[in-house]
C-alpha positions as a Markdown table, in Angstrom:
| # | Residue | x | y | z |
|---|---|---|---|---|
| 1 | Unk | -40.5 | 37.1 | 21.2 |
| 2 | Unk | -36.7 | 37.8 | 20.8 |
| 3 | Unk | -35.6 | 37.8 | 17.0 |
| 4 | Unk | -32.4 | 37.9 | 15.4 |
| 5 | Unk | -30.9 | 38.1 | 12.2 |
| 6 | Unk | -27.7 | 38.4 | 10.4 |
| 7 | Unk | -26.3 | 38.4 | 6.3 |
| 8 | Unk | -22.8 | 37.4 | 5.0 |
| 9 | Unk | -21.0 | 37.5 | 1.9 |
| 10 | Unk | -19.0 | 34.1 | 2.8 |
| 11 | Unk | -15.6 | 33.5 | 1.9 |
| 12 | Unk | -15.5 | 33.3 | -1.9 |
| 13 | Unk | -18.0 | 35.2 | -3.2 |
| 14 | Unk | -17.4 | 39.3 | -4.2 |
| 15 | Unk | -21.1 | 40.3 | -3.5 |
| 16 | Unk | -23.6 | 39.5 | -1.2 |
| 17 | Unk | -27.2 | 38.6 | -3.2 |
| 18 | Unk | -28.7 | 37.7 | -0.3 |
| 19 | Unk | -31.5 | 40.0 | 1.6 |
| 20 | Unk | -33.4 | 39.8 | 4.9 |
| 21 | Unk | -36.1 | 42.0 | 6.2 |
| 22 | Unk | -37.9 | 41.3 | 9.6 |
| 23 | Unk | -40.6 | 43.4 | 11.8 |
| 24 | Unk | -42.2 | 42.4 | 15.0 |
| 25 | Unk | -44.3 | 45.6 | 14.5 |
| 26 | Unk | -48.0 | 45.1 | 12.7 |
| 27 | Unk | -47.5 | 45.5 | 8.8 |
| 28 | Unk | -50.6 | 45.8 | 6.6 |
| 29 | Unk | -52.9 | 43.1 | 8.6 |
| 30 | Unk | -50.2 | 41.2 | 9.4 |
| 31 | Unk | -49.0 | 40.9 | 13.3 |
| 32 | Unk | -45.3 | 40.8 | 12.0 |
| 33 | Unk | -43.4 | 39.5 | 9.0 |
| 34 | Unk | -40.1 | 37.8 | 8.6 |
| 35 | Unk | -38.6 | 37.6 | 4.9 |
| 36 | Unk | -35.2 | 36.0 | 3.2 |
| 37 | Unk | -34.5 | 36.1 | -0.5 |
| 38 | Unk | -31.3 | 34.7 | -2.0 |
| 39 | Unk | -31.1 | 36.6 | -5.4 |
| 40 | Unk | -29.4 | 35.0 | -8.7 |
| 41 | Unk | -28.4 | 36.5 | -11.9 |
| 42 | Unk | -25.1 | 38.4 | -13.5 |
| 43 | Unk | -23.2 | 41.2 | -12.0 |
| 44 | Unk | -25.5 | 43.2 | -9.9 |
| 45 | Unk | -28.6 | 41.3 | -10.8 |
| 46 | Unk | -29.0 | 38.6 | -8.1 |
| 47 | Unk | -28.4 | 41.6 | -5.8 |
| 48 | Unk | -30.8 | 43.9 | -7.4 |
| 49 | Unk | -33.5 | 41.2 | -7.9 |
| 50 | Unk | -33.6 | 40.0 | -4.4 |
| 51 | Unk | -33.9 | 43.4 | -2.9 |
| 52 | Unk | -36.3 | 44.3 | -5.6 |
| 53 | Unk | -38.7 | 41.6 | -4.3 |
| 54 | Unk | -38.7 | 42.0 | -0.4 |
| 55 | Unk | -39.4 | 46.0 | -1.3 |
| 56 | Unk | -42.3 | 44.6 | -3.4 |
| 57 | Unk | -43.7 | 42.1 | -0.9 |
| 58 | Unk | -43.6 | 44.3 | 1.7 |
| 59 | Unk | -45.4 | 47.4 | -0.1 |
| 60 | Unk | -47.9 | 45.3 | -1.1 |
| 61 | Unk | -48.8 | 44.1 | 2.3 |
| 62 | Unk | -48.2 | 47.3 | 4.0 |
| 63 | Unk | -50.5 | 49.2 | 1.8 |
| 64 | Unk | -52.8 | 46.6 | 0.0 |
| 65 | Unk | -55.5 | 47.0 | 2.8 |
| 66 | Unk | -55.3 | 42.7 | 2.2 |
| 67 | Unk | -56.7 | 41.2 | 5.0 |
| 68 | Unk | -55.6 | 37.4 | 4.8 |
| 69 | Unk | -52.1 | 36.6 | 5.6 |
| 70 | Unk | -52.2 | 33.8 | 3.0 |
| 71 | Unk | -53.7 | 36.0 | 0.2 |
| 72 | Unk | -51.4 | 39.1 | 1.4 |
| 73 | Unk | -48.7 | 37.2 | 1.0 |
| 74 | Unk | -49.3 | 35.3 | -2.3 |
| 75 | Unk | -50.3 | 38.8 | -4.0 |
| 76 | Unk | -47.4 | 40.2 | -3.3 |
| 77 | Unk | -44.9 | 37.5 | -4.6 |
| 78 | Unk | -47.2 | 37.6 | -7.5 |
| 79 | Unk | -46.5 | 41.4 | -8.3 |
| 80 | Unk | -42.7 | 41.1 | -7.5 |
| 81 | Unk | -42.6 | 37.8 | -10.1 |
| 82 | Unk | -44.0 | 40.2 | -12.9 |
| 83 | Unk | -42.0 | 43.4 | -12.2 |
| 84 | Unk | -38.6 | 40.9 | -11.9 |
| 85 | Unk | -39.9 | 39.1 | -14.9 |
| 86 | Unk | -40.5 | 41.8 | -17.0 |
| 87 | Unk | -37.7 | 44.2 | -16.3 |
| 88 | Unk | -35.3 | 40.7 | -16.7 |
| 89 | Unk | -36.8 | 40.9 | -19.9 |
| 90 | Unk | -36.0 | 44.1 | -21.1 |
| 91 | Unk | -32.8 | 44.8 | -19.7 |
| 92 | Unk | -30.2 | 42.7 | -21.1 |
| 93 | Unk | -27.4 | 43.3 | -18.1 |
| 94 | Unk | -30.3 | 41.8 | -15.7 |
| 95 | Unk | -31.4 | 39.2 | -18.2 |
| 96 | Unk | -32.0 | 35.5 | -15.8 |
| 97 | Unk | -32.3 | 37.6 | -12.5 |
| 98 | Unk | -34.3 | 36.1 | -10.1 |
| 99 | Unk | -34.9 | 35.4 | -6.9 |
| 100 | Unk | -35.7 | 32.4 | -4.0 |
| 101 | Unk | -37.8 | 33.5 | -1.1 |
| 102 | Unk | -39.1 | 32.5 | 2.0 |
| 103 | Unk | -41.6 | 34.1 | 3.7 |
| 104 | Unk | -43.3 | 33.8 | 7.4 |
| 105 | Unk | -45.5 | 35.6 | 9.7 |
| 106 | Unk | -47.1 | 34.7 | 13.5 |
| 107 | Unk | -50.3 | 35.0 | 13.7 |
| 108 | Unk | -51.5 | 33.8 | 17.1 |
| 109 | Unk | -50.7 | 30.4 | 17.7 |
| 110 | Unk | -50.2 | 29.4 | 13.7 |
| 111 | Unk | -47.3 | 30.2 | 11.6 |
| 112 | Unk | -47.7 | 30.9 | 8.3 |
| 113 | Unk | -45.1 | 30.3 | 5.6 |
| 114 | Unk | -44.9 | 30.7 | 1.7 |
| 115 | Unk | -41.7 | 29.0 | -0.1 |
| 116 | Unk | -40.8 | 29.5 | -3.6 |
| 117 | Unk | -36.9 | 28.2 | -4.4 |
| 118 | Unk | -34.6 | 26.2 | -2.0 |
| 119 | Unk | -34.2 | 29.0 | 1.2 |
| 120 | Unk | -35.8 | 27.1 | 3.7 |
| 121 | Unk | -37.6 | 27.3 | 7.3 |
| 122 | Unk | -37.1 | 25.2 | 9.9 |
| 123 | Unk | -38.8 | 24.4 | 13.8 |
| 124 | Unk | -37.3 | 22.7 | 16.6 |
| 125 | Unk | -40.4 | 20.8 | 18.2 |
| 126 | Unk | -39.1 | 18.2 | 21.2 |
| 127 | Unk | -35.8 | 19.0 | 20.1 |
| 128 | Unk | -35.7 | 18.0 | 16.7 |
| 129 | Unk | -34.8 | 20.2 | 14.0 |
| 130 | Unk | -37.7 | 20.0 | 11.4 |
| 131 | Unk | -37.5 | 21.4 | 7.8 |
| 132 | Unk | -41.3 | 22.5 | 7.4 |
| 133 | Unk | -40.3 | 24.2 | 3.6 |
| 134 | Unk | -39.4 | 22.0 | 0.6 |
| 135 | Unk | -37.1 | 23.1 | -1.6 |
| 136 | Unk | -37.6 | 23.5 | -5.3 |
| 137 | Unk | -34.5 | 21.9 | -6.8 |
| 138 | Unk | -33.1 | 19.6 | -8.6 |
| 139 | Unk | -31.8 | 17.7 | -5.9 |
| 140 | Unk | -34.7 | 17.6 | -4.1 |
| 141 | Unk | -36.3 | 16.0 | -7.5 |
| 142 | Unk | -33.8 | 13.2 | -6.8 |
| 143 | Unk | -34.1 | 13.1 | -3.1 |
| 144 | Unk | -38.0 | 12.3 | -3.6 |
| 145 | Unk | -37.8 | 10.2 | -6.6 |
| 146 | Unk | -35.1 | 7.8 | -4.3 |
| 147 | Unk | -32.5 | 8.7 | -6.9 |
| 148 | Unk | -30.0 | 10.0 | -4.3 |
| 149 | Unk | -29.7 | 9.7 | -0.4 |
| 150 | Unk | -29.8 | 12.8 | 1.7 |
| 151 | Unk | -26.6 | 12.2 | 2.5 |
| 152 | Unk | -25.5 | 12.2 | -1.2 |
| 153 | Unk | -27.7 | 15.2 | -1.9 |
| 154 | Unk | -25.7 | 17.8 | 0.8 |
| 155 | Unk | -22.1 | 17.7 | -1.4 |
| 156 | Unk | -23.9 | 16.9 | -4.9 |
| 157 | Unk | -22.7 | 18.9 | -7.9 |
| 158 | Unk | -26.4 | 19.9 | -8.7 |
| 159 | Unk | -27.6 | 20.8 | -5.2 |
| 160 | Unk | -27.3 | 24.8 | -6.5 |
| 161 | Unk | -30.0 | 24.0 | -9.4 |
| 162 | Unk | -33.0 | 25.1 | -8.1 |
| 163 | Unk | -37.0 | 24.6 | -10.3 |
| 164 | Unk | -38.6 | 27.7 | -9.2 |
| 165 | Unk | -37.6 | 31.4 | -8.3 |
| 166 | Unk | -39.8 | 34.7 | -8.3 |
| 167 | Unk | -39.0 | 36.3 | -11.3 |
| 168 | Unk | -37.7 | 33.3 | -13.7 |
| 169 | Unk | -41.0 | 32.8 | -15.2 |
| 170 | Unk | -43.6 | 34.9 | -16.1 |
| 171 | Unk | -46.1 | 33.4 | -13.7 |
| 172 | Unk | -44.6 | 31.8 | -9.9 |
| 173 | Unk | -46.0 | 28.9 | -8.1 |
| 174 | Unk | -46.1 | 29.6 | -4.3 |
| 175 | Unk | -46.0 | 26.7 | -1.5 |
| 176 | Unk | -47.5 | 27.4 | 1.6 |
| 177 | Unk | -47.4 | 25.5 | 5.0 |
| 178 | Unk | -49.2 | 26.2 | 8.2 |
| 179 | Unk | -47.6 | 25.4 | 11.7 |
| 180 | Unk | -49.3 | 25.0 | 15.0 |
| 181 | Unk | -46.8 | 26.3 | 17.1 |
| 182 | Unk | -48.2 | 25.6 | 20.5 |
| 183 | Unk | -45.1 | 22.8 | 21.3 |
| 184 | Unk | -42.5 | 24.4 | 18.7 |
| 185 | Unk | -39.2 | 26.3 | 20.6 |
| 186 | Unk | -37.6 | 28.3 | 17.8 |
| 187 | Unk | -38.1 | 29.0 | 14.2 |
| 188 | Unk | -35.0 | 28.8 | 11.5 |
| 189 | Unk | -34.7 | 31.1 | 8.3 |
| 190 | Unk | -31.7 | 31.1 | 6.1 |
| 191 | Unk | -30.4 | 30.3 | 2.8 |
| 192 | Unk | -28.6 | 27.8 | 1.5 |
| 193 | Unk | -25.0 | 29.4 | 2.3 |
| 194 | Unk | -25.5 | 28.0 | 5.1 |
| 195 | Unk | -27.7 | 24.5 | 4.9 |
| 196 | Unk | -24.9 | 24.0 | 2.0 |
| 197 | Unk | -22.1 | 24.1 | 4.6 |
| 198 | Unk | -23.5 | 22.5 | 7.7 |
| 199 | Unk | -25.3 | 19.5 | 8.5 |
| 200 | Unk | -28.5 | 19.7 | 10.4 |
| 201 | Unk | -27.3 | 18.3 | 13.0 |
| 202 | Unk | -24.4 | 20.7 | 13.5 |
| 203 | Unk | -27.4 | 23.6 | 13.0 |
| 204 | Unk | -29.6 | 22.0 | 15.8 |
| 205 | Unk | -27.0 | 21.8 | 18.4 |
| 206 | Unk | -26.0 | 25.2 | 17.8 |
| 207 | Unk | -29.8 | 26.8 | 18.1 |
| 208 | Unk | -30.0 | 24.8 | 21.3 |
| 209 | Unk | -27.3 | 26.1 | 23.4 |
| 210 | Unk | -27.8 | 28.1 | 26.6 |
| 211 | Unk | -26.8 | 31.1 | 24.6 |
| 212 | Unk | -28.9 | 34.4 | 23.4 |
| 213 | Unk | -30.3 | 34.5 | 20.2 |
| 214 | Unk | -27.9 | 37.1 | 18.9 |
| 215 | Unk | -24.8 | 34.6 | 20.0 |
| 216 | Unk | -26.4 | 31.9 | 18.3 |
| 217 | Unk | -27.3 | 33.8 | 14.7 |
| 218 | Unk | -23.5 | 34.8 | 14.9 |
| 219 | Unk | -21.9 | 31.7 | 15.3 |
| 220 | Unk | -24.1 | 29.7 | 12.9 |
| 221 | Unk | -22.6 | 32.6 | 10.3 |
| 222 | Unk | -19.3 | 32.0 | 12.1 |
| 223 | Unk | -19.3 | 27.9 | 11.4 |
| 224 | Unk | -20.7 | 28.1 | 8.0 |
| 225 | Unk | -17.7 | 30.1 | 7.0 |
| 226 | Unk | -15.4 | 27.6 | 8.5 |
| 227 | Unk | -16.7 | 25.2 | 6.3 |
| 228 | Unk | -16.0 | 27.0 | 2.7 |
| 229 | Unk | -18.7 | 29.8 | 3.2 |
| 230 | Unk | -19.0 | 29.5 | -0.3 |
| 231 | Unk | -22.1 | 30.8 | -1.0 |
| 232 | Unk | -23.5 | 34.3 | 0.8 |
| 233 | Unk | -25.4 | 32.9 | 4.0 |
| 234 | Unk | -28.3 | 34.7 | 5.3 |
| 235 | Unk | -29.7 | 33.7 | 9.1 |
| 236 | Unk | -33.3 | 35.2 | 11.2 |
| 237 | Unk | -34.1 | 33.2 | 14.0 |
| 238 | Unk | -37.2 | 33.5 | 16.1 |
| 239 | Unk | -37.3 | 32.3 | 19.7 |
| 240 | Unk | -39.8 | 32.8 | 23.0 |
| 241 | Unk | -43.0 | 32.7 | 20.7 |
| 242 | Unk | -45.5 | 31.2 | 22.5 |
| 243 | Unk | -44.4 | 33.5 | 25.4 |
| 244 | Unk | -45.6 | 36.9 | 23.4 |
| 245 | Unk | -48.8 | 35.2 | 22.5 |
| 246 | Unk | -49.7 | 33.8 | 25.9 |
| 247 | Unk | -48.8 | 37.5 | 27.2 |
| 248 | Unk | -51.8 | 39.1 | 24.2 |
């Protein structure tokens, strides 16, 4: 399994409020785990609440002796909601903090992945780029309620507004999807710096080239900040899966 990730401030904005963690090693009873959380809020908040919650989620699995991925997983959003929540609370300079995430671990031949916000994942299965996450905004809303094309949706003056976030309420609603990935070639995790700024076409053409992993993070980074790279744009991907598993 070769992995590869890589976080940007972009072109316009001061700070960077995204964060990424990733581990191939066995964490808690989890084979590996894979995490991206693009943080909102005032000065320093979005920053502070997005690191918060990966430190949270990952304690929690690491030393919750939780044995399901699913439940591992959910728990630990659940804590880092209240702790954001709360302290957001109480702290007036960190009032409205909050944070997307998206969350995914291997385990055999299934991938397991938790959404909350509009951070997405993505597979390429017969060459198709496929958006297994759905993102909680207010775009989306429109998207599914035929209100807006897609096409509409990726330069709409809303597509920022998201529903849901870890930490914006006290209590967090969690999606979770389960992907066989017996016929699936790469995995996709990033924020919406960059699914803001390029098409998904532009993103599978550039996953699928003869390049390494490393070259291919970089220059999806590289493009989105040709666009604008107005927002900070965060990037993991995952390649050679099946190989690791077939080797176990």
């Amino acid at each position: 399994m070769r992995v590869s990730f890589m976080t940007d401030t972009g072109r316009t904005r001061s700070q960077n409020q995204d964060a990424v963690f990733a581990t191939q090693e066995p964490i808690g009873a989890l084979p590996n785990l894979f995490v991206i959380a693009d943080g909102m809020g005032g000065h320093n908040a979005g920053d502070y609440a997005s690191k918060k919650a990966i430190d949270l989620v990952t304690d929690y699995i690491a030393n919750s002796g939780e044995q399901g991925a699913v439940s591992a997983i959910q728990q630990g959003i659940t804590i880092a909601n209240e702790a954001i929540f709360t302290e957001a609370s109480r702290d007036a300079a960190k009032a409205g903090m909050g944070t997307t995430m998206v969350v995914a671990t291997i385990d055999g031949e299934m991938l397991r992945v938790a959404n909350v916000g509009d951070s997405r994942l993505y597979i390429m299965r017969d060459g198709a780029l496929q958006q297994v996450t759905r993102d909680h905004s207010v775009i989306e809303e429109m998207v599914r309620k035929g209100e807006v094309s897609k096409e509409v949706a990726q330069h709409h003056p809303k597509r920022n507004l998201i529903t849901r976030a870890v930490g914006a309420e006290e209590r967090v609603r969690v999606d979770f999807f389960d992907v066989d990935l017996r016929d699936v070639d790469v995995v996709l995790m990033c924020s919406d710096g960059l699914t803001n700024m390029l098409e998904d076409e532009r993103i599978a053409e550039i996953i699928t080239l003869d390049v390494s992993v490393h070259q291919k993070v970089t220059k999806l980074v590289e493009e989105a900040n040709l666009a604008g790279g107005k927002d900070n744009i965060t990037v993991l991907i995952i390649e050679a899966i099946m190989d690791e598993v077939r080797a176990c």
